Amino acid sequence: MPNKMKTVGVAVLAASMAAGVLSGCSAEKKNSSETSQPSGSAQPAKPIEITWGVHFQAAAVVADTQVQKWLEQKFNVKIKPVKVTDASIASGEIPDLFMLGDPSNVSAYQAQGVLMSIDPNMVKEKMPEYYKDVEQAKALFQTVTFGDKLWAVPMFIDLKPYDLTMLWRKDWLDKAGIAKLPETLDEFEKAVYAFAKNDPDGNGKNDTYGLTGTATSTWSSGFYSIFGAFGVEPTMWQEKNGQIVNGSVMPEAKDALAKLRQWYSDGVIDPEFITDTQDSYRKKLYNGRIGVIEEQIGKAALADGATIVAMKDINPNAKLELGKNPKGPGGSGSWDWGIKSNYVVFGSKVKDDPAKMNKIFEILRAESSDEETINMTSMGVKGTHWDFAVSGASSGATKFLTGFEKQEQRDAIGARLFSMGNITTRSYRDKYSNPKLNEAVRTYSSAPNWTDALLFAALPSDGKYKKDLTALTQRYFAQFISGEIPLSDFDKYVTEWKAKGGDELTKEANEMYQKQFKK
């Protein structure tokens, strides 16, 4: 996702997980993930040694965990868990199997000769249950196809609890006499002005704002829902009249900036928006400084959502409620990462060891479609580490039990360290997901209309230009919004963006779209 080797958090995974059983398994067979021992008889052959890059979001390697030993016994392997970093890769320590967060990561490592190319037919043959599902989004394979070769097994996600929508201080709306949650940009504007001007916290001080942003996020410019209301998302590639254009330099971006500039001038936008982050603007919501934020649906849709719980701890009298992204002249929507999730890759030396390659695919098939393996690697032992949220249930939402609520507690037993996340089949996800959360995602997410036309695939010259162009956009946009420079300089910004690599990337984006993504 936005940061190198970063993507969906484990909370997202837990919220969106679901699972299916390998074909041929009996419906009456007891789920052996309820025990700490894997099913299947011992295999007499010598264990195959696999260097395994543990989940990249894990803080550190924990050796010889319960889950590692379980995997070793079930698949007759000997695992060496390692932490994957740019430095470790540069030193030549290349795992046999590991995960990457974005096509750009895959592209960078492929260019260094780190990865093994993968025959798509092998994925189809070795992982038939998963392939049947991911084949419905074939374009995902194109995101990691370079030189006409596939370099990773893509993961996918249909319902994304990390998609953004509006989270309102409903008690502030009530105090302002606004009975209906804002749905249009005009209604949104009325509400945020009331928050900034009408003393919603009742303390008699002029110390509140309507909203803030994240002008220095790692991938874009913040204020995603407002730009979406004008029909653009800065830094995202969008299709317009058969051509691929970048949302950063579209005329509609200037219109959105004009609206944000007006709000800032009128004291509606917190002047700290330039340095705010998602974490800091949540704290401002909790502490009564602002009245609405762009929030991940999964953190606020249910009573046990992280943001809802945090607000109750800090300000128990406050009321929060999700609302839709405001509809403006360009429609409505916010930043959407699309169906893309993470990627599974093989170290380059695996190609010289067919037995190891087959063993890795055997494990991946189980991690994608075998309920026992998925549960053990992602959650641990049922009844000890996790259980269904509803007592006695055999499907639906899950919860971690006392002593394992925190991720570091689960890492200590190896849960997550060896999980392959969103490589699970749809049937698994259907069984283990929360229906209420799924419905909230369907209601508030901007998908599938708001995502990158190239599914965030890496362009050949991204490494040369992308980071600097994103920083250029962030700097100019912050200055436009704050009034530091006139909005008439937008044309100057566009010219600079194009000259500093934007034109070259646009050319490459259109070539890639025509070759790999155009339907």
XYZ file of C-alpha atoms in Angstrom:
519
model
C 0.000 0.000 0.000
C 1.088 3.570 0.604
C 4.406 2.778 2.311
C 6.990 0.361 0.976
C 6.070 -3.214 1.824
C 2.985 -2.012 3.673
C -0.624 -2.959 3.152
C -3.728 -4.166 4.750
C -3.423 -4.385 8.593
C -4.331 -7.521 10.435
C -7.520 -5.872 11.692
C -8.585 -5.472 8.083
C -7.644 -9.053 7.357
C -9.620 -10.311 10.333
C -12.619 -8.214 9.305
C -12.567 -9.316 5.680
C -11.454 -12.956 6.059
C -13.513 -15.865 4.931
C -12.755 -19.535 4.234
C -13.473 -22.693 2.197
C -12.502 -26.326 2.472
C -10.453 -28.271 -0.049
C -12.649 -30.165 -2.461
C -13.249 -33.726 -1.350
C -13.284 -32.969 2.391
C -16.299 -34.354 4.214
C -18.797 -31.855 5.555
C -19.064 -33.939 8.712
C -15.333 -33.916 9.354
C -14.470 -32.130 12.593
C -12.551 -28.889 12.083
C -9.138 -29.964 13.312
C -8.066 -26.358 13.832
C -9.763 -26.836 17.184
C -6.666 -28.765 18.226
C -3.028 -27.777 18.262
C -2.070 -30.740 16.046
C -2.484 -30.748 12.255
C -4.478 -33.453 10.560
C -2.805 -36.002 8.306
C -0.345 -38.767 8.913
C 3.376 -38.276 9.377
C 5.441 -38.313 6.206
C 8.639 -40.369 6.194
C 10.567 -38.296 3.646
C 13.289 -35.911 4.748
C 11.804 -32.456 5.528
C 12.290 -29.806 2.860
C 13.970 -26.676 4.184
C 12.167 -23.410 3.435
C 13.409 -19.926 4.255
C 10.174 -18.070 4.962
C 9.861 -14.308 4.998
C 7.423 -13.671 7.842
C 4.492 -11.292 7.346
C 5.968 -7.889 6.533
C 3.782 -6.077 9.060
C 5.169 -8.129 11.930
C 7.557 -6.190 14.140
C 10.090 -8.994 14.372
C 10.756 -12.672 13.813
C 9.668 -15.035 16.571
C 11.388 -18.385 16.103
C 9.976 -21.832 16.851
C 6.454 -20.667 17.552
C 3.482 -22.971 17.934
C 2.272 -22.145 14.417
C 5.707 -22.722 12.880
C 5.985 -26.154 14.493
C 2.437 -26.978 13.368
C 3.282 -26.091 9.757
C 6.494 -28.090 9.900
C 4.655 -31.168 11.095
C 1.719 -30.852 8.720
C 3.787 -30.299 5.571
C 6.996 -32.129 6.504
C 9.161 -29.031 6.174
C 11.811 -27.264 8.210
C 11.143 -23.524 8.307
C 13.699 -20.786 8.831
C 11.696 -17.608 9.520
C 13.400 -14.351 8.511
C 12.492 -10.675 8.448
C 12.552 -9.229 4.933
C 13.972 -5.730 4.499
C 15.631 -3.856 1.672
C 18.912 -4.232 3.545
C 18.554 -7.999 3.957
C 17.705 -8.405 0.284
C 20.662 -6.218 -0.722
C 22.957 -8.439 1.362
C 21.805 -11.491 -0.594
C 19.532 -12.981 2.073
C 16.652 -13.893 -0.210
C 13.838 -16.004 1.290
C 12.289 -18.817 -0.691
C 8.807 -17.462 0.007
C 7.620 -14.037 1.132
C 5.005 -11.327 0.636
C 5.198 -7.835 -0.835
C 2.704 -5.027 -0.499
C 2.613 -3.363 -3.901
C 3.438 -3.886 -7.574
C 6.192 -1.300 -7.119
C 7.871 -3.567 -4.544
C 7.593 -6.540 -6.901
C 8.976 -4.466 -9.765
C 11.932 -3.232 -7.720
C 12.940 -6.701 -6.545
C 12.390 -8.227 -9.970
C 14.730 -5.644 -11.472
C 17.394 -6.703 -8.935
C 17.131 -10.355 -9.974
C 15.700 -11.320 -6.589
C 12.530 -13.060 -7.770
C 11.570 -16.156 -9.719
C 9.124 -15.786 -12.586
C 5.957 -17.858 -12.241
C 4.053 -19.740 -14.921
C 0.359 -18.725 -14.610
C -0.596 -22.257 -15.642
C 1.261 -23.542 -12.594
C -0.834 -21.300 -10.347
C -3.941 -22.672 -12.036
C -2.755 -26.256 -11.653
C -1.370 -26.061 -8.122
C -3.965 -23.716 -6.572
C -7.178 -24.515 -8.494
C -9.651 -23.336 -5.843
C -7.967 -19.963 -5.410
C -7.249 -19.516 -9.114
C -10.935 -19.916 -9.894
C -11.656 -16.894 -7.701
C -8.751 -14.620 -8.624
C -9.321 -15.361 -12.318
C -12.450 -13.217 -12.045
C -10.087 -10.264 -11.702
C -7.511 -11.275 -14.291
C -6.158 -7.737 -14.526
C -4.456 -8.322 -11.173
C -1.957 -10.584 -12.924
C -1.081 -7.683 -15.213
C -0.035 -5.517 -12.271
C 2.965 -7.809 -11.694
C 3.700 -8.834 -15.281
C 6.982 -7.373 -16.506
C 8.727 -8.393 -19.690
C 5.743 -10.613 -20.496
C 6.470 -12.738 -17.415
C 4.493 -13.096 -14.184
C 6.526 -12.383 -11.037
C 4.036 -12.838 -8.205
C 0.795 -14.524 -7.197
C -1.673 -11.668 -6.643
C -4.059 -11.559 -3.723
C -7.458 -9.920 -4.017
C -10.044 -8.355 -1.760
C -13.662 -7.678 -2.692
C -14.992 -5.940 0.414
C -12.470 -3.515 1.873
C -13.098 -2.328 5.446
C -10.207 0.110 5.014
C -12.063 2.106 2.335
C -12.790 5.641 3.498
C -16.071 7.359 4.249
C -17.227 10.214 6.488
C -17.451 9.845 10.271
C -19.493 12.607 11.913
C -19.866 13.955 15.416
C -23.602 13.312 15.372
C -24.099 15.197 18.649
C -22.568 18.287 17.025
C -24.897 17.940 14.044
C -27.841 17.677 16.447
C -26.747 20.829 18.279
C -26.480 22.664 14.948
C -30.047 21.643 14.101
C -28.925 19.396 11.235
C -31.184 16.366 11.490
C -30.060 14.529 8.333
C -26.511 13.372 7.796
C -24.995 15.459 4.977
C -25.059 13.735 1.599
C -24.283 16.542 -0.861
C -21.285 18.865 -0.962
C -23.547 21.827 -0.126
C -24.922 19.983 2.926
C -21.392 19.024 3.930
C -20.307 22.646 3.677
C -23.196 23.837 5.828
C -22.298 21.339 8.525
C -18.560 22.066 8.693
C -19.222 25.807 8.816
C -21.561 25.215 11.750
C -18.856 23.225 13.501
C -16.330 26.037 13.039
C -18.599 29.002 13.782
C -21.371 27.945 16.175
C -19.473 26.683 19.240
C -20.612 23.028 18.961
C -18.836 22.010 22.178
C -20.576 24.797 24.113
C -17.478 26.062 25.901
C -17.906 29.642 24.748
C -14.573 29.615 22.911
C -13.715 29.863 19.234
C -11.621 26.699 19.306
C -13.279 24.279 16.887
C -12.919 23.558 13.188
C -15.009 21.657 10.702
C -12.362 19.292 9.380
C -8.685 18.713 8.737
C -6.749 16.650 6.236
C -3.544 14.726 5.598
C -1.543 16.855 3.194
C 1.552 14.709 3.651
C 0.186 11.166 3.303
C 2.656 8.931 1.550
C 0.598 8.478 -1.594
C -1.600 11.509 -2.216
C -2.780 14.901 -0.984
C -5.539 14.231 1.545
C -9.138 15.528 1.438
C -9.972 12.517 -0.729
C -13.750 12.818 -0.424
C -13.715 16.486 -1.428
C -11.610 15.845 -4.519
C -13.894 12.878 -5.220
C -16.884 15.196 -5.198
C -15.246 17.006 -8.111
C -14.471 13.774 -9.969
C -10.722 13.388 -9.361
C -8.224 11.779 -7.001
C -4.775 13.399 -7.040
C -1.847 11.085 -7.990
C -4.278 8.404 -9.231
C -4.372 7.352 -12.875
C -7.883 7.776 -14.286
C -9.466 6.916 -17.607
C -11.087 9.857 -19.400
C -12.422 9.589 -22.949
C -10.258 6.573 -23.641
C -7.076 8.232 -22.398
C -5.230 7.795 -19.102
C -4.705 11.033 -17.207
C -3.416 11.800 -13.741
C -5.853 13.247 -11.223
C -3.175 15.618 -9.953
C -3.281 17.806 -13.046
C -6.888 17.535 -14.192
C -8.876 20.813 -14.271
C -11.314 19.369 -11.736
C -8.474 19.254 -9.200
C -8.212 23.036 -9.453
C -11.956 23.346 -8.778
C -11.618 21.202 -5.653
C -8.643 23.257 -4.496
C -10.709 26.431 -4.898
C -13.378 25.042 -2.571
C -10.829 23.902 0.005
C -9.045 27.266 -0.222
C -12.329 29.039 0.547
C -12.951 26.815 3.580
C -9.441 27.401 4.876
C -9.744 31.173 4.434
C -13.010 31.097 6.380
C -11.450 29.219 9.296
C -13.259 25.947 8.623
C -10.163 23.802 7.937
C -7.724 23.261 10.797
C -4.483 25.099 9.894
C -2.543 22.038 11.062
C -3.890 20.025 8.108
C -0.457 20.303 6.502
C 1.117 18.084 9.169
C -1.893 16.074 10.358
C -2.065 12.310 9.946
C -4.950 9.886 10.276
C -3.884 9.211 13.861
C -3.697 12.884 14.767
C -7.012 13.817 13.221
C -8.705 10.958 15.072
C -7.387 12.447 18.314
C -8.779 15.820 17.278
C -12.168 14.198 16.729
C -12.006 12.532 20.145
C -10.979 15.761 21.866
C -13.573 18.011 20.235
C -11.367 20.059 17.923
C -13.008 18.932 14.650
C -16.405 17.467 13.816
C -15.880 15.122 10.862
C -13.072 12.934 9.523
C -12.457 10.563 6.668
C -12.332 7.183 8.385
C -11.880 3.553 7.461
C -15.286 1.892 7.439
C -14.056 -1.045 9.488
C -12.954 1.216 12.337
C -16.341 2.853 12.816
C -19.142 0.755 11.349
C -19.727 -1.408 14.422
C -19.887 -0.741 18.146
C -16.561 -2.489 18.697
C -14.774 -0.561 15.942
C -11.450 0.884 17.077
C -12.465 4.513 16.572
C -15.838 4.070 18.253
C -14.216 2.402 21.269
C -11.518 5.065 21.522
C -14.105 7.849 21.455
C -16.070 6.196 24.262
C -12.914 5.955 26.358
C -12.060 9.636 25.894
C -15.445 11.288 25.444
C -18.234 8.876 26.450
C -21.004 11.421 25.842
C -20.091 11.976 22.213
C -22.050 10.315 19.410
C -20.401 9.190 16.186
C -22.145 8.100 13.001
C -20.960 7.055 9.569
C -22.147 8.986 6.546
C -21.586 8.770 2.813
C -18.954 10.711 0.914
C -20.488 14.024 -0.237
C -21.874 14.215 -3.759
C -20.667 17.158 -5.813
C -20.414 18.254 -9.464
C -18.152 15.295 -10.293
C -20.063 12.654 -8.359
C -18.990 11.209 -5.026
C -16.222 8.998 -3.779
C -12.945 8.716 -1.957
C -9.613 7.003 -2.422
C -10.099 3.295 -3.138
C -7.278 0.768 -3.360
C -9.408 -1.427 -5.591
C -9.474 -5.208 -5.614
C -5.671 -5.369 -5.300
C -4.222 -6.688 -2.081
C -0.711 -8.057 -1.458
C 1.524 -10.351 -3.514
C 3.233 -13.691 -2.861
C 6.684 -14.026 -4.411
C 9.337 -16.752 -4.689
C 13.079 -16.220 -4.295
C 15.036 -16.618 -7.526
C 16.803 -19.828 -6.420
C 13.546 -21.747 -5.987
C 13.371 -22.297 -9.751
C 16.357 -24.639 -9.452
C 14.646 -26.829 -6.843
C 11.427 -28.413 -8.234
C 10.740 -30.319 -5.016
C 10.841 -27.124 -2.975
C 8.686 -25.321 -5.518
C 6.049 -28.045 -5.362
C 6.122 -28.003 -1.572
C 5.645 -24.232 -1.474
C 2.667 -24.516 -3.801
C 1.262 -27.284 -1.599
C 1.426 -24.896 1.371
C -0.022 -21.996 -0.613
C -2.936 -24.136 -1.753
C -3.669 -24.971 1.873
C -3.262 -21.345 2.965
C -5.791 -20.328 0.350
C -8.429 -23.057 0.574
C -7.906 -25.360 3.556
C -9.871 -24.119 6.543
C -7.640 -25.800 9.097
C -4.448 -24.222 7.723
C -5.899 -20.753 7.229
C -7.322 -20.629 10.733
C -4.150 -21.875 12.397
C -1.800 -19.506 10.565
C -3.994 -16.431 10.936
C -5.727 -16.941 14.294
C -4.277 -19.923 16.120
C -6.244 -22.630 17.919
C -10.021 -22.326 18.172
C -11.130 -22.193 21.792
C -7.660 -21.235 22.983
C -6.719 -18.225 20.909
C -9.949 -17.363 19.099
C -13.601 -18.266 18.747
C -16.684 -17.142 16.879
C -18.089 -13.852 18.125
C -21.510 -15.396 18.683
C -21.417 -18.192 21.249
C -22.003 -21.596 19.682
C -21.776 -20.286 16.117
C -19.971 -22.199 13.401
C -19.629 -19.272 10.995
C -19.609 -15.490 10.975
C -17.411 -12.959 12.735
C -14.580 -14.149 14.954
C -12.935 -12.715 18.068
C -9.642 -13.236 19.826
C -9.849 -14.578 23.364
C -8.401 -13.152 26.561
C -4.644 -12.964 26.405
C -4.579 -12.780 22.617
C -6.439 -9.546 21.887
C -3.221 -7.702 20.986
C -1.280 -8.430 17.831
C 2.015 -8.885 19.663
C 0.372 -11.633 21.753
C -0.684 -13.437 18.596
C 2.724 -12.921 16.983
C 4.240 -14.697 19.990
C 2.441 -17.913 19.017
C 3.135 -17.327 15.306
C -0.403 -16.385 14.255
C -0.071 -13.923 11.364
C 3.688 -14.447 10.994
C 3.042 -17.272 8.521
C -0.352 -16.162 7.237
C -0.743 -15.266 3.572
C -3.599 -12.876 4.218
C -5.995 -12.267 1.368
C -4.982 -15.309 -0.627
C -8.049 -17.087 0.765
C -10.952 -18.235 -1.393
C -14.279 -16.444 -1.446
C -15.986 -19.393 0.212
C -13.698 -19.025 3.228
C -14.319 -15.298 3.377
C -18.064 -15.829 3.176
C -17.956 -18.196 6.114
C -15.734 -16.152 8.405
C -16.748 -12.572 7.716
C -19.091 -10.330 9.683
C -22.340 -9.795 7.722
C -22.971 -6.439 9.410
C -19.546 -5.149 8.494
C -19.919 -6.454 4.937
C -23.164 -4.536 4.574
C -21.537 -1.355 5.899
C -18.723 -1.679 3.365
C -21.225 -2.144 0.544
C -23.120 0.930 1.750
C -20.258 3.361 2.251
C -17.367 2.230 0.049
C -16.641 4.040 -3.208
C -15.702 0.766 -4.907
C -15.596 -0.208 -7.660
C -15.856 3.198 -9.332
C -12.970 4.945 -7.596
C -9.695 3.195 -8.104
C -6.603 3.428 -10.249
C -7.148 2.580 -13.917
C -3.917 0.545 -13.827
C -4.722 -1.073 -10.460
C -1.640 0.722 -9.075
C 0.691 -1.220 -11.348
C 4.279 0.033 -11.391
C 5.259 2.036 -14.473
C 8.790 1.601 -15.872
C 9.823 5.097 -14.777
C 7.984 5.231 -11.441
C 11.233 4.772 -9.534
C 12.699 7.768 -11.311
C 9.805 10.205 -10.977
C 6.853 9.095 -8.847
C 8.093 9.984 -5.355
C 9.226 13.466 -6.396
C 6.001 14.151 -8.313
C 3.903 13.145 -5.305
C 5.932 15.488 -3.094
C 5.572 18.263 -5.684
C 1.795 17.834 -5.724
C 1.564 17.806 -1.945
C 3.635 20.976 -1.632
C 1.691 22.918 -4.257
C -1.703 21.735 -3.029
C -0.939 22.691 0.572
C 0.138 26.135 -0.607
C -2.975 26.529 -2.762
C -5.290 25.567 0.098
C -3.553 27.733 2.701
C -3.457 30.746 0.376
C 0.321 30.925 0.372
C 0.329 31.095 -3.424
C -2.449 32.192 -5.808
C -4.661 29.565 -7.410
C -3.711 31.053 -10.767
C -0.366 29.259 -10.285
C -2.127 25.953 -10.961
C -1.066 26.126 -14.612
C 2.517 26.725 -13.477
C 2.266 23.643 -11.276
C 0.917 21.527 -14.151
C 3.759 22.649 -16.405
C 6.314 21.777 -13.728
C 4.647 18.417 -13.048
C 4.795 17.493 -16.718
C 8.386 18.638 -17.162
C 9.642 16.743 -14.117
C 8.513 13.369 -15.394
C 4.732 13.637 -15.542
C 4.641 13.586 -19.337
C 6.849 10.493 -19.478
C 4.752 8.672 -16.872
C 1.540 9.644 -18.678
C 2.929 8.177 -21.914
C 3.885 4.957 -20.114
C 0.511 4.803 -18.356
C -1.349 4.995 -21.651
C 0.892 2.373 -23.247
C 0.378 0.009 -20.318
C -3.370 0.611 -20.312
C -3.711 -0.170 -24.012
C -1.530 -3.286 -23.766
C -2.622 -4.778 -20.472
C -5.773 -3.247 -19.000
C -8.118 -1.944 -21.683
C -11.200 -4.124 -21.873
